[in-house]
Coordinates of N, CA, C and O in Angstrom, one line a residue:
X1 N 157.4 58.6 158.4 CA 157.9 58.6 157.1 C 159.4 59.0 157.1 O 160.0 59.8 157.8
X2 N 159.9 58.1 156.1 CA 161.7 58.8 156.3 C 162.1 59.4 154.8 O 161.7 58.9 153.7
X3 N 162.9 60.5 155.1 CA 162.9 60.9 153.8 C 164.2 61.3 153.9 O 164.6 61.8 154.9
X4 N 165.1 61.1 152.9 CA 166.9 61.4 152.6 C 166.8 62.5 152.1 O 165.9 62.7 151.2
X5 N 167.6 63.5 152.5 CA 167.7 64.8 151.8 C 169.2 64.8 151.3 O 170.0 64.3 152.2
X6 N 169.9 65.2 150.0 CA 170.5 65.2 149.1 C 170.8 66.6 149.2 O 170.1 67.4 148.4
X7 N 171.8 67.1 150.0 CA 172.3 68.8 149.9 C 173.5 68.9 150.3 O 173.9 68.0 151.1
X8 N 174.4 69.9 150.0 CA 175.5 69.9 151.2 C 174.9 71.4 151.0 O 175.3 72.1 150.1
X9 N 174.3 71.7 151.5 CA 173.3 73.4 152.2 C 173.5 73.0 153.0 O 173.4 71.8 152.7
X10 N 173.8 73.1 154.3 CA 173.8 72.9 155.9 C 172.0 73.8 156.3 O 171.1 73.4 156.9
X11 N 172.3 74.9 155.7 CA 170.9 76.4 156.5 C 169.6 75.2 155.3 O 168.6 74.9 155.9
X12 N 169.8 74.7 154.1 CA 168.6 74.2 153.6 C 167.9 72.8 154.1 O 166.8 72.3 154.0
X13 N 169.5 72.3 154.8 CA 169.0 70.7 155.0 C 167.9 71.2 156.2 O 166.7 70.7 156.0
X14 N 168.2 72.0 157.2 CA 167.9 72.6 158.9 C 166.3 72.9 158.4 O 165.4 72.4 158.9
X15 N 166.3 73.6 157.4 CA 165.1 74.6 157.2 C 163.8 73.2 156.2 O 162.6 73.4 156.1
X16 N 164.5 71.8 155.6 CA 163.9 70.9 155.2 C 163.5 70.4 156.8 O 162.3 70.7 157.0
X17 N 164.0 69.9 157.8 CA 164.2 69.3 159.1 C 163.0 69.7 159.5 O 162.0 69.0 159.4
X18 N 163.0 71.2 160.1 CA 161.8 72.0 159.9 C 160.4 71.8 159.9 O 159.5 71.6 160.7
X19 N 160.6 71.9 158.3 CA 159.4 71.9 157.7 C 158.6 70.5 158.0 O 157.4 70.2 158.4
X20 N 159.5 69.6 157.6 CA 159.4 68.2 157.7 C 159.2 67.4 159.2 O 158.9 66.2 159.2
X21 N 159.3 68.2 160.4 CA 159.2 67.9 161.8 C 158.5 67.1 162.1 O 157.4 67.5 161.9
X22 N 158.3 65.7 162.8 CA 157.6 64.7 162.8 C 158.1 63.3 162.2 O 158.1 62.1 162.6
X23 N 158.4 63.9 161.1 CA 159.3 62.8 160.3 C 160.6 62.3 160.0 O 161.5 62.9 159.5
X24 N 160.5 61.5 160.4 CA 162.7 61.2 159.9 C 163.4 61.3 158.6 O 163.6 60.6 157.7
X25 N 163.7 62.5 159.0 CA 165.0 63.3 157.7 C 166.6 63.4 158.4 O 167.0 64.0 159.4
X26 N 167.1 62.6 157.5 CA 168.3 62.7 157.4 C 168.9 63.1 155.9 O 168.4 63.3 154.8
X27 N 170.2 63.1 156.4 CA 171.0 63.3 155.2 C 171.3 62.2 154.2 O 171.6 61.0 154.5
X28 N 171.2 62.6 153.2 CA 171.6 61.0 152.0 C 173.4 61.2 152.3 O 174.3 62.0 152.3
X29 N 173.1 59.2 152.3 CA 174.7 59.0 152.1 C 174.5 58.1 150.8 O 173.5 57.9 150.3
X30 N 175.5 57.7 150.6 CA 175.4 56.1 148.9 C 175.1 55.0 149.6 O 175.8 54.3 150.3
X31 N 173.8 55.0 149.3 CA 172.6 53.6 149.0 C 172.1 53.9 150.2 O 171.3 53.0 150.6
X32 N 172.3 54.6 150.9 CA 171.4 55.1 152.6 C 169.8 55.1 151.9 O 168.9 54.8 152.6
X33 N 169.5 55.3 150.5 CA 168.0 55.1 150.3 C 167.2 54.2 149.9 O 166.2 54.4 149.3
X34 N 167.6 53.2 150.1 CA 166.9 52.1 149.9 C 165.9 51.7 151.2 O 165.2 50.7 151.2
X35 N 165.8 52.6 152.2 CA 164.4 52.4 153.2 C 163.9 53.6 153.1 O 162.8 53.7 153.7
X36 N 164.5 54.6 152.5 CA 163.7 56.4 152.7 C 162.3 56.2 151.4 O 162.4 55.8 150.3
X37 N 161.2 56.5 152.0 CA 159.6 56.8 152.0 C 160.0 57.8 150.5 O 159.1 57.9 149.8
X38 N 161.1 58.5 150.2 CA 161.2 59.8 149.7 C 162.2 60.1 149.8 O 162.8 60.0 150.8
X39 N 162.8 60.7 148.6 CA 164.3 61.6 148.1 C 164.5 62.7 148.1 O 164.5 62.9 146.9
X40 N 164.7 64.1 148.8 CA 164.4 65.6 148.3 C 165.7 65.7 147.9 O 166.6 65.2 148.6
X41 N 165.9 66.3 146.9 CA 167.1 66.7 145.9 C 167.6 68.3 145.3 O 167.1 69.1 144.5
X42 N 168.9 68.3 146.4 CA 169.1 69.9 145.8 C 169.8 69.3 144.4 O 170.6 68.4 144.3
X43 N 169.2 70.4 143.5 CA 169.9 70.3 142.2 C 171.6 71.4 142.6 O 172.8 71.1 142.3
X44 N 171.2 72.4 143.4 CA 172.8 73.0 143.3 C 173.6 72.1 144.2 O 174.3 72.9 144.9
X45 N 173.7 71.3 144.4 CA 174.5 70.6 145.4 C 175.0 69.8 144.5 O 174.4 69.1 143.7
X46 N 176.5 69.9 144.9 CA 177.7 69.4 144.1 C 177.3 67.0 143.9 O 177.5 66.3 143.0
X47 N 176.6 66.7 145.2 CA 175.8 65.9 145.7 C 175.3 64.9 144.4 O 174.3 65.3 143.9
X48 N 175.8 64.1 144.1 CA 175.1 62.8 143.1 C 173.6 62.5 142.9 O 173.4 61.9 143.9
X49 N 172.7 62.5 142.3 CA 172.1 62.0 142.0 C 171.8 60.1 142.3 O 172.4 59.2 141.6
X50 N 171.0 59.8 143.4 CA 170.8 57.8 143.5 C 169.9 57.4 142.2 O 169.0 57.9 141.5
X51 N 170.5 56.3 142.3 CA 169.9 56.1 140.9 C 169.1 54.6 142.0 O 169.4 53.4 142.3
X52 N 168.0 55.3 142.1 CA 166.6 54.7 142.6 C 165.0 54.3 142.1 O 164.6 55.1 141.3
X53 N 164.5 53.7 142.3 CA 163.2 54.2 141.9 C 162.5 54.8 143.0 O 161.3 54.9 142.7
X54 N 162.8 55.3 144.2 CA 161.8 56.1 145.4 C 161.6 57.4 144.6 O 162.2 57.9 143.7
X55 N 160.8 57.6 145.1 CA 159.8 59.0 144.5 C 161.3 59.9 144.8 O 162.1 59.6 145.7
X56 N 161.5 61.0 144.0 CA 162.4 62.6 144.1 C 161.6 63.2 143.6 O 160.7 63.2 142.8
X57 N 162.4 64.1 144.6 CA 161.7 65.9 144.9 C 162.8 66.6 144.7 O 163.7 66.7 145.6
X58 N 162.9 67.4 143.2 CA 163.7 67.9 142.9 C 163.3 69.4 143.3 O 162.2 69.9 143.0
X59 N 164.5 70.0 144.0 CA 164.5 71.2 144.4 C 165.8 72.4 143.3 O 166.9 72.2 142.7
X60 N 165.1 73.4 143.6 CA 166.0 74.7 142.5 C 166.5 75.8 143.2 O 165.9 75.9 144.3
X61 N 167.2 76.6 143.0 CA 166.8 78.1 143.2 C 166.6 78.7 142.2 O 166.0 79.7 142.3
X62 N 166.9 78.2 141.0 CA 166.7 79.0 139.6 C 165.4 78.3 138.9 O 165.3 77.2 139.3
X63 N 164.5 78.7 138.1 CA 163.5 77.9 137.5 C 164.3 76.8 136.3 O 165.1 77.1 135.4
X64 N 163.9 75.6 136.7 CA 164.2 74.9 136.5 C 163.2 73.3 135.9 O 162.3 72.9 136.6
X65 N 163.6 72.5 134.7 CA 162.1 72.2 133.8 C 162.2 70.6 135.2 O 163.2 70.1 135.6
X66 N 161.3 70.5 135.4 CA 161.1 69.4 136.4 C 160.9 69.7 137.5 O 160.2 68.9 138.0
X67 N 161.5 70.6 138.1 CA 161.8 70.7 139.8 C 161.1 72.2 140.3 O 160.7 73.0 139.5
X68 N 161.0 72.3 141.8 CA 160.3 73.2 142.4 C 161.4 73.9 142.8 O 162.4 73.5 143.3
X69 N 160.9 75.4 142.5 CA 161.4 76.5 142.6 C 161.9 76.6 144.2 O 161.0 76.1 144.9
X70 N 163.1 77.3 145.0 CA 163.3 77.6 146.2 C 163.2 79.0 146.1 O 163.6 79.5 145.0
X71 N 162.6 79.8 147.1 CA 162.1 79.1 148.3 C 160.5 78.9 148.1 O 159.7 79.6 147.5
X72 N 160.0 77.2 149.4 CA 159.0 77.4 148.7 C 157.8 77.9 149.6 O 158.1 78.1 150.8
X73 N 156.7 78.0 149.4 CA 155.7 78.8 150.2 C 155.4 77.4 151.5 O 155.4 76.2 151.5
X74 N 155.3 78.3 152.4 CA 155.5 77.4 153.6 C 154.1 76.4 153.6 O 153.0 76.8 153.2
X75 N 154.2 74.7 154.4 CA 153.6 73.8 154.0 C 153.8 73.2 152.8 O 153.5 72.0 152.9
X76 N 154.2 73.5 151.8 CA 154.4 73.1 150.5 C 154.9 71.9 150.5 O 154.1 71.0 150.3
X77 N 156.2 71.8 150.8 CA 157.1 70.1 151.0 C 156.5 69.3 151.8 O 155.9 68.4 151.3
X78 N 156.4 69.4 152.9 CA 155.5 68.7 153.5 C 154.0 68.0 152.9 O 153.6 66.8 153.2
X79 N 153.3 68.9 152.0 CA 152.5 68.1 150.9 C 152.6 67.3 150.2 O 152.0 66.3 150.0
X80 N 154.1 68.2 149.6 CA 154.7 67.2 148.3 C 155.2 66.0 148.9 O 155.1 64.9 148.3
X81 N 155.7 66.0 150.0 CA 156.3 64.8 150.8 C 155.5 63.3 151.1 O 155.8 62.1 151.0
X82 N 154.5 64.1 151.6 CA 153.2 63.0 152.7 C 152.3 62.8 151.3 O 151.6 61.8 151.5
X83 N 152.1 63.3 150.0 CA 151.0 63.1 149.5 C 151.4 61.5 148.9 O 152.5 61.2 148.3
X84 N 150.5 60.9 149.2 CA 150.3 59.7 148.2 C 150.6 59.3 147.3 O 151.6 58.8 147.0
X85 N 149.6 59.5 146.5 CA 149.6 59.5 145.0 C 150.0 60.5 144.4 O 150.5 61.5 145.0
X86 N 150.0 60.3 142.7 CA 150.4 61.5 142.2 C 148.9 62.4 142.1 O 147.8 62.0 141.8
X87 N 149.1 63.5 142.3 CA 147.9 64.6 142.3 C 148.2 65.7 141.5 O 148.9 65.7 140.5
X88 N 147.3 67.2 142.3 CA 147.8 67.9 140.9 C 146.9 69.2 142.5 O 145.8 69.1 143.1
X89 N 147.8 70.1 142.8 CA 147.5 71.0 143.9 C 147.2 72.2 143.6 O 148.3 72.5 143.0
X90 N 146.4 73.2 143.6 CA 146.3 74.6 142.8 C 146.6 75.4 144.2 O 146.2 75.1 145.3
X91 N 147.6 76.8 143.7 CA 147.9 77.1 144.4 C 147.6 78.5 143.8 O 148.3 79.0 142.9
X92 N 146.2 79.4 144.5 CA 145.4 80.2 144.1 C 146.5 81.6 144.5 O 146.8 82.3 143.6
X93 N 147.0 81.7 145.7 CA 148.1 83.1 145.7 C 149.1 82.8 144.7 O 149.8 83.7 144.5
X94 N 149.4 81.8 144.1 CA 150.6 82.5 142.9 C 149.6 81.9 141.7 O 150.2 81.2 140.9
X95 N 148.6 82.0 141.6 CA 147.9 81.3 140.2 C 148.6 80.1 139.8 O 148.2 79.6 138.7
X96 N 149.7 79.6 140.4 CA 150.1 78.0 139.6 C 149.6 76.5 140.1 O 148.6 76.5 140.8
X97 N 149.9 75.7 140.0 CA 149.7 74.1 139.9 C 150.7 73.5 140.7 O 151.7 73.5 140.0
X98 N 150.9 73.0 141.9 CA 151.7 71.6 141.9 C 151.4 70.4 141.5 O 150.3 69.9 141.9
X99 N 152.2 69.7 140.7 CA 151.7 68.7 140.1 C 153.0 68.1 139.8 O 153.8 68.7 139.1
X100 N 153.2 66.5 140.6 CA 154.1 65.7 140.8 C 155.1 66.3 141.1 O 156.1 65.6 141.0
X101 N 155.3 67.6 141.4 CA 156.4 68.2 142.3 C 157.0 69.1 141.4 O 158.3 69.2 141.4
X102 N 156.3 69.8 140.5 CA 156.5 70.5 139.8 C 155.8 72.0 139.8 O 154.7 72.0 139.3
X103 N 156.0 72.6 140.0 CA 155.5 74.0 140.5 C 155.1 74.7 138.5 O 155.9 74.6 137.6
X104 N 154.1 75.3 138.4 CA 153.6 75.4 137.0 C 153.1 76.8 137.0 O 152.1 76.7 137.7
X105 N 153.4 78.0 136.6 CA 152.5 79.1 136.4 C 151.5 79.4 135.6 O 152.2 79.6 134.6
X106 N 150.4 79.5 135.2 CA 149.3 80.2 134.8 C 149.1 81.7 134.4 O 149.8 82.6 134.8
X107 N 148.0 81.9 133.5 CA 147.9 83.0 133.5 C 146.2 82.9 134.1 O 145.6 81.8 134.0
X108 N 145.6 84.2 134.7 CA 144.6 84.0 134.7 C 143.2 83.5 134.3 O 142.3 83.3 135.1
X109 N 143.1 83.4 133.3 CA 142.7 83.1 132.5 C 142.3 81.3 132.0 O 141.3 80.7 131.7
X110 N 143.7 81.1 132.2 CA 144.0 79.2 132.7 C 143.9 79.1 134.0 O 142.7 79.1 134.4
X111 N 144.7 79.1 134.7 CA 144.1 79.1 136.1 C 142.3 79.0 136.4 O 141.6 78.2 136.9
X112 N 142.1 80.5 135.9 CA 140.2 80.4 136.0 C 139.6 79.1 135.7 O 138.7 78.6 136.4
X113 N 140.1 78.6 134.5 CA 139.3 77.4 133.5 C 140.1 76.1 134.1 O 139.3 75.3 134.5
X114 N 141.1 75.9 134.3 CA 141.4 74.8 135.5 C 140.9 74.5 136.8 O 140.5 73.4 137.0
X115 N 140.6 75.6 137.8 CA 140.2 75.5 138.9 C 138.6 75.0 138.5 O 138.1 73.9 138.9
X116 N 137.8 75.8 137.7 CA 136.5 74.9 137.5 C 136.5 73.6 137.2 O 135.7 72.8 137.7
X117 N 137.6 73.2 136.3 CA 137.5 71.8 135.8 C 137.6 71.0 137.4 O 136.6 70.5 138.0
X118 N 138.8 71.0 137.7 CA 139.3 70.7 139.0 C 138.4 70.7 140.4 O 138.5 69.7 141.2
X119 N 137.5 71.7 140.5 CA 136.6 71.6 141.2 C 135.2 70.8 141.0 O 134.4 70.7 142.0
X120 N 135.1 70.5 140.2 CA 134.0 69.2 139.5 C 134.8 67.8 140.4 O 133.9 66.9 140.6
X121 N 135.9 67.4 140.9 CA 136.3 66.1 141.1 C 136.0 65.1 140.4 O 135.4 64.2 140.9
X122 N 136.3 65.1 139.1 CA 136.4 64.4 138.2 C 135.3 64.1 137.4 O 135.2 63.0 136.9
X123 N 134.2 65.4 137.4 CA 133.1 65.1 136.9 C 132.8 66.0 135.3 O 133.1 67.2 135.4
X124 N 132.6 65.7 134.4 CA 132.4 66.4 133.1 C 132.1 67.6 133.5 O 131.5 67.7 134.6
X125 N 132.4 68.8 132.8 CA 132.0 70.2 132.9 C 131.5 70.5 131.7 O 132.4 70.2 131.0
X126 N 130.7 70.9 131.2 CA 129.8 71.3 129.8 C 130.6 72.5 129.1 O 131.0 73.4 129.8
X127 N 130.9 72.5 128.3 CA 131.4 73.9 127.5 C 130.4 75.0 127.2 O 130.7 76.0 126.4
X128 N 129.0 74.8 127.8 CA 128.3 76.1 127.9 C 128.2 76.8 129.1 O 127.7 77.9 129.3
X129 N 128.9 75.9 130.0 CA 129.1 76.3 131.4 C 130.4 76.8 131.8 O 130.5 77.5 132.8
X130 N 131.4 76.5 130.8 CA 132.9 77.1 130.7 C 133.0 78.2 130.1 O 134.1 78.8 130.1
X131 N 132.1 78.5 129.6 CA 132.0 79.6 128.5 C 131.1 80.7 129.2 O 130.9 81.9 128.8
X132 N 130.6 80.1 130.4 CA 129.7 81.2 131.1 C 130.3 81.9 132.6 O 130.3 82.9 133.2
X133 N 130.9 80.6 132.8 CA 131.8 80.9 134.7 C 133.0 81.5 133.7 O 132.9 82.8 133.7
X134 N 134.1 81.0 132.8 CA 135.7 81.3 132.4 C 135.3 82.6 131.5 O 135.9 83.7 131.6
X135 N 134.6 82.3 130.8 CA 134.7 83.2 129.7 C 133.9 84.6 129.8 O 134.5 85.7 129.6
X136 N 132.7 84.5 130.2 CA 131.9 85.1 129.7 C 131.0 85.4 128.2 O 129.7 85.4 128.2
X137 N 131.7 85.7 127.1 CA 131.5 85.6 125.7 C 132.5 84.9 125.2 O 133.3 84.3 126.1
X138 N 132.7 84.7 124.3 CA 134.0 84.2 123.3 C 133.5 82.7 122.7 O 133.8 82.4 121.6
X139 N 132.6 81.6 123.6 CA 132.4 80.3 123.3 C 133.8 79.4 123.0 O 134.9 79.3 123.6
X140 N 133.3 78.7 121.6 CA 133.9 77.3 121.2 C 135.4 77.3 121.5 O 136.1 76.5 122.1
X141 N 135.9 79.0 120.5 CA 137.0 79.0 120.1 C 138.2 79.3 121.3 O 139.4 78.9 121.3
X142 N 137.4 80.1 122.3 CA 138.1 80.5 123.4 C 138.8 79.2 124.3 O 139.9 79.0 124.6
X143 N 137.4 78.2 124.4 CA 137.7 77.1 125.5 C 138.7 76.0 124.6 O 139.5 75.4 125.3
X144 N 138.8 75.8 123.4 CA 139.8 75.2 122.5 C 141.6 75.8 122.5 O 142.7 75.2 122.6
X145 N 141.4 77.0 122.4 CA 142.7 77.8 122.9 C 143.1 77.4 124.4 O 144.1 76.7 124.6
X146 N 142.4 77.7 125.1 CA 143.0 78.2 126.9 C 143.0 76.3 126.6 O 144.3 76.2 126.5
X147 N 142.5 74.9 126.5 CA 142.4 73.5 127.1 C 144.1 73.3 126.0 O 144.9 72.5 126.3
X148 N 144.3 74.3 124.9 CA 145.4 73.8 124.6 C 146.3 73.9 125.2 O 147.0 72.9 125.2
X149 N 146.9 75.6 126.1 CA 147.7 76.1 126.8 C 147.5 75.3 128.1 O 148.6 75.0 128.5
X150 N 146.6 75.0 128.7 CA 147.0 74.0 129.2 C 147.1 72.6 129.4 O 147.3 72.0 130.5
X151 N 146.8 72.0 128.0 CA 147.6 70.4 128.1 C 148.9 70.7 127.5 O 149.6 69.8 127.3
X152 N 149.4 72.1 126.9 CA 150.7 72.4 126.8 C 151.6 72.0 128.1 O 152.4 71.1 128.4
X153 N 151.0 73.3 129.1 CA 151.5 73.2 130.3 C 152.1 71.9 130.9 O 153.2 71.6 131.3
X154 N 150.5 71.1 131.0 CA 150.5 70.0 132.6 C 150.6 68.8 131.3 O 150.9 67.7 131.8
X155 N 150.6 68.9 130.4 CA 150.7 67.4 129.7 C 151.9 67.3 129.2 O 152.1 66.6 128.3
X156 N 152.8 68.1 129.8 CA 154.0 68.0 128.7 C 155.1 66.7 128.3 O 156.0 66.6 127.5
X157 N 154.6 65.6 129.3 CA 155.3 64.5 129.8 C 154.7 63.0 129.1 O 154.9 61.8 129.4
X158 N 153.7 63.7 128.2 CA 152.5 62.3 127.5 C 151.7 62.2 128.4 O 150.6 61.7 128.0
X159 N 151.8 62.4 129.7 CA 150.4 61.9 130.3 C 149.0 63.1 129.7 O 149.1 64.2 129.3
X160 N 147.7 62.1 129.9 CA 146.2 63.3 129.8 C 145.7 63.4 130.9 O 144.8 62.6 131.4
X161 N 146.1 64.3 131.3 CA 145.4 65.0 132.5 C 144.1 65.5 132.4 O 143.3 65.4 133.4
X162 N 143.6 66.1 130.9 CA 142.6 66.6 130.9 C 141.5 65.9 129.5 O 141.7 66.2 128.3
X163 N 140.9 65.3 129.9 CA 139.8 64.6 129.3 C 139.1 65.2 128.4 O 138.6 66.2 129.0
X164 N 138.7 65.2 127.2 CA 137.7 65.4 126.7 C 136.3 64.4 126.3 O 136.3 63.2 126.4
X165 N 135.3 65.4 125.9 CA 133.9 64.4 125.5 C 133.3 65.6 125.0 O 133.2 66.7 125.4
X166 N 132.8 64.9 123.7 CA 132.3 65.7 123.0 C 130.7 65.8 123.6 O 130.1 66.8 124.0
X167 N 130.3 64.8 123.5 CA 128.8 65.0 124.4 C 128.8 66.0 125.9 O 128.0 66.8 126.3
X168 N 130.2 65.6 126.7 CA 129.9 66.1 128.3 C 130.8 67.2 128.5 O 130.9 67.8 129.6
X169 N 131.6 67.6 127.3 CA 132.7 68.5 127.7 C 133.8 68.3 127.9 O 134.4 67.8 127.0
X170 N 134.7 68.5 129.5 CA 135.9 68.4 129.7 C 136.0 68.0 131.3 O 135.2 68.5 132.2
X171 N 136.8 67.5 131.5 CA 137.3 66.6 133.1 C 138.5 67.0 133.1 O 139.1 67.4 132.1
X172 N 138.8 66.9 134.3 CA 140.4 66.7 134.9 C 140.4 65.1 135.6 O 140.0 65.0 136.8
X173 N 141.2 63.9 134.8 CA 141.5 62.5 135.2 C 141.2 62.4 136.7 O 141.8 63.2 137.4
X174 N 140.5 61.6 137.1 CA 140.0 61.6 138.7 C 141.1 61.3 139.3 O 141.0 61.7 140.5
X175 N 142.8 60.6 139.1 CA 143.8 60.4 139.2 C 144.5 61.9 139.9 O 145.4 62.0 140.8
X176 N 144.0 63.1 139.2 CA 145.0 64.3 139.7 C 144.1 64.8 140.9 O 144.6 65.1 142.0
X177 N 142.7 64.8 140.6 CA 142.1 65.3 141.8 C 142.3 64.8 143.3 O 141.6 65.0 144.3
X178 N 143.2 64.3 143.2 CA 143.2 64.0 145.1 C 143.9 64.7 146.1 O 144.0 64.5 147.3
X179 N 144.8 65.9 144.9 CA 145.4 66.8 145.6 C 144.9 67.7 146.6 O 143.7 67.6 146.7
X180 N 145.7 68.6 147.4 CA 144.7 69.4 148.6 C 144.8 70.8 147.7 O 145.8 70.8 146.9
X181 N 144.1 71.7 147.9 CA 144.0 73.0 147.0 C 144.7 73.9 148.7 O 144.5 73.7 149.9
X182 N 145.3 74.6 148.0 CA 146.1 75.3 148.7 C 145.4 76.6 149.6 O 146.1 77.4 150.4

């Protein structure tokens, strides 16, 4: 896989090289990406933006709306890099989500009621069964709250990530599940 990295970081390009070992990473030059598999993009780098259609991996140090937070938990890029499709990765030591290269936090609570959906692989989950593993008590009203906060979260882009059926409950789009759970 070749992937252009977009930094003038010298210590972040090294530490991308790295992680990415196996695969051909170089530095972006103008129009160098028209064969790269993949774009990783420091946002602090003084560094242009290609105006491509290859997949970008926008990188931060500051939280930032689109892009993954530096530094990141090790393996991380390398997922985001190699994964295929677009997926959706739970990442259980910080309770958040990667999803299309977007790092997402949770509160417990969401997290809890995602990872069930999520672990179904794309199969309906009952809302007496969400109400029994997530909640404990609370029922209708609880699982309507938390499915809001998170199609707030992961839907913020118009896509539906998370399915409803009134007969079967709730899914997560068989489209996100291909991710690897962390």
């Amino acid at each position: 896989m070749r992937v252009a990295v977009i930094t003038d970081d010298k210590y972040l390009f090294r530490l991308i090289e790295l992680e990415l070992s196996g695969n051909e990473v170089y530095p972006y030059s103008e129009g160098d990406t028209d064969n790269a598999d993949a774009v990783i993009l420091d946002l602090n780098s003084e560094l242009g933006i290609p105006t491509t259609d290859i997949r970008l991996i926008r990188l931060c140090r500051t939280h930032t709306d689109g892009a993954i937070s530096l530094p990141l938990p090790r393996g991380e890029l390398r997922r985001l890099v190699e994964q295929d499709a677009p997926g959706m990765q739970l990442l259980p030591a910080e309770r958040s989500v990667a999803l299309d290269g977007r790092h997402i936090r949770l509160t417990a609570q969401e997290y809890k009621l995602l990872w069930l959906l999520y672990s179904e692989h794309g199969e309906y989950v009952s809302r007496e069964r969400i109400t029994k593993e997530v909640f404990g008590t609370g029922g209708d009203s609880l699982i309507n709250v938390y499915i809001h906060y998170l199609r707030k979260k992961l839907e913020s882009d118009g896509r539906r990530l998370i399915v409803a059926s009134r007969k079967h409950g709730y899914k997560i789009d068989e489209k996100y599940v291909g991710g690897k759970q962390c």
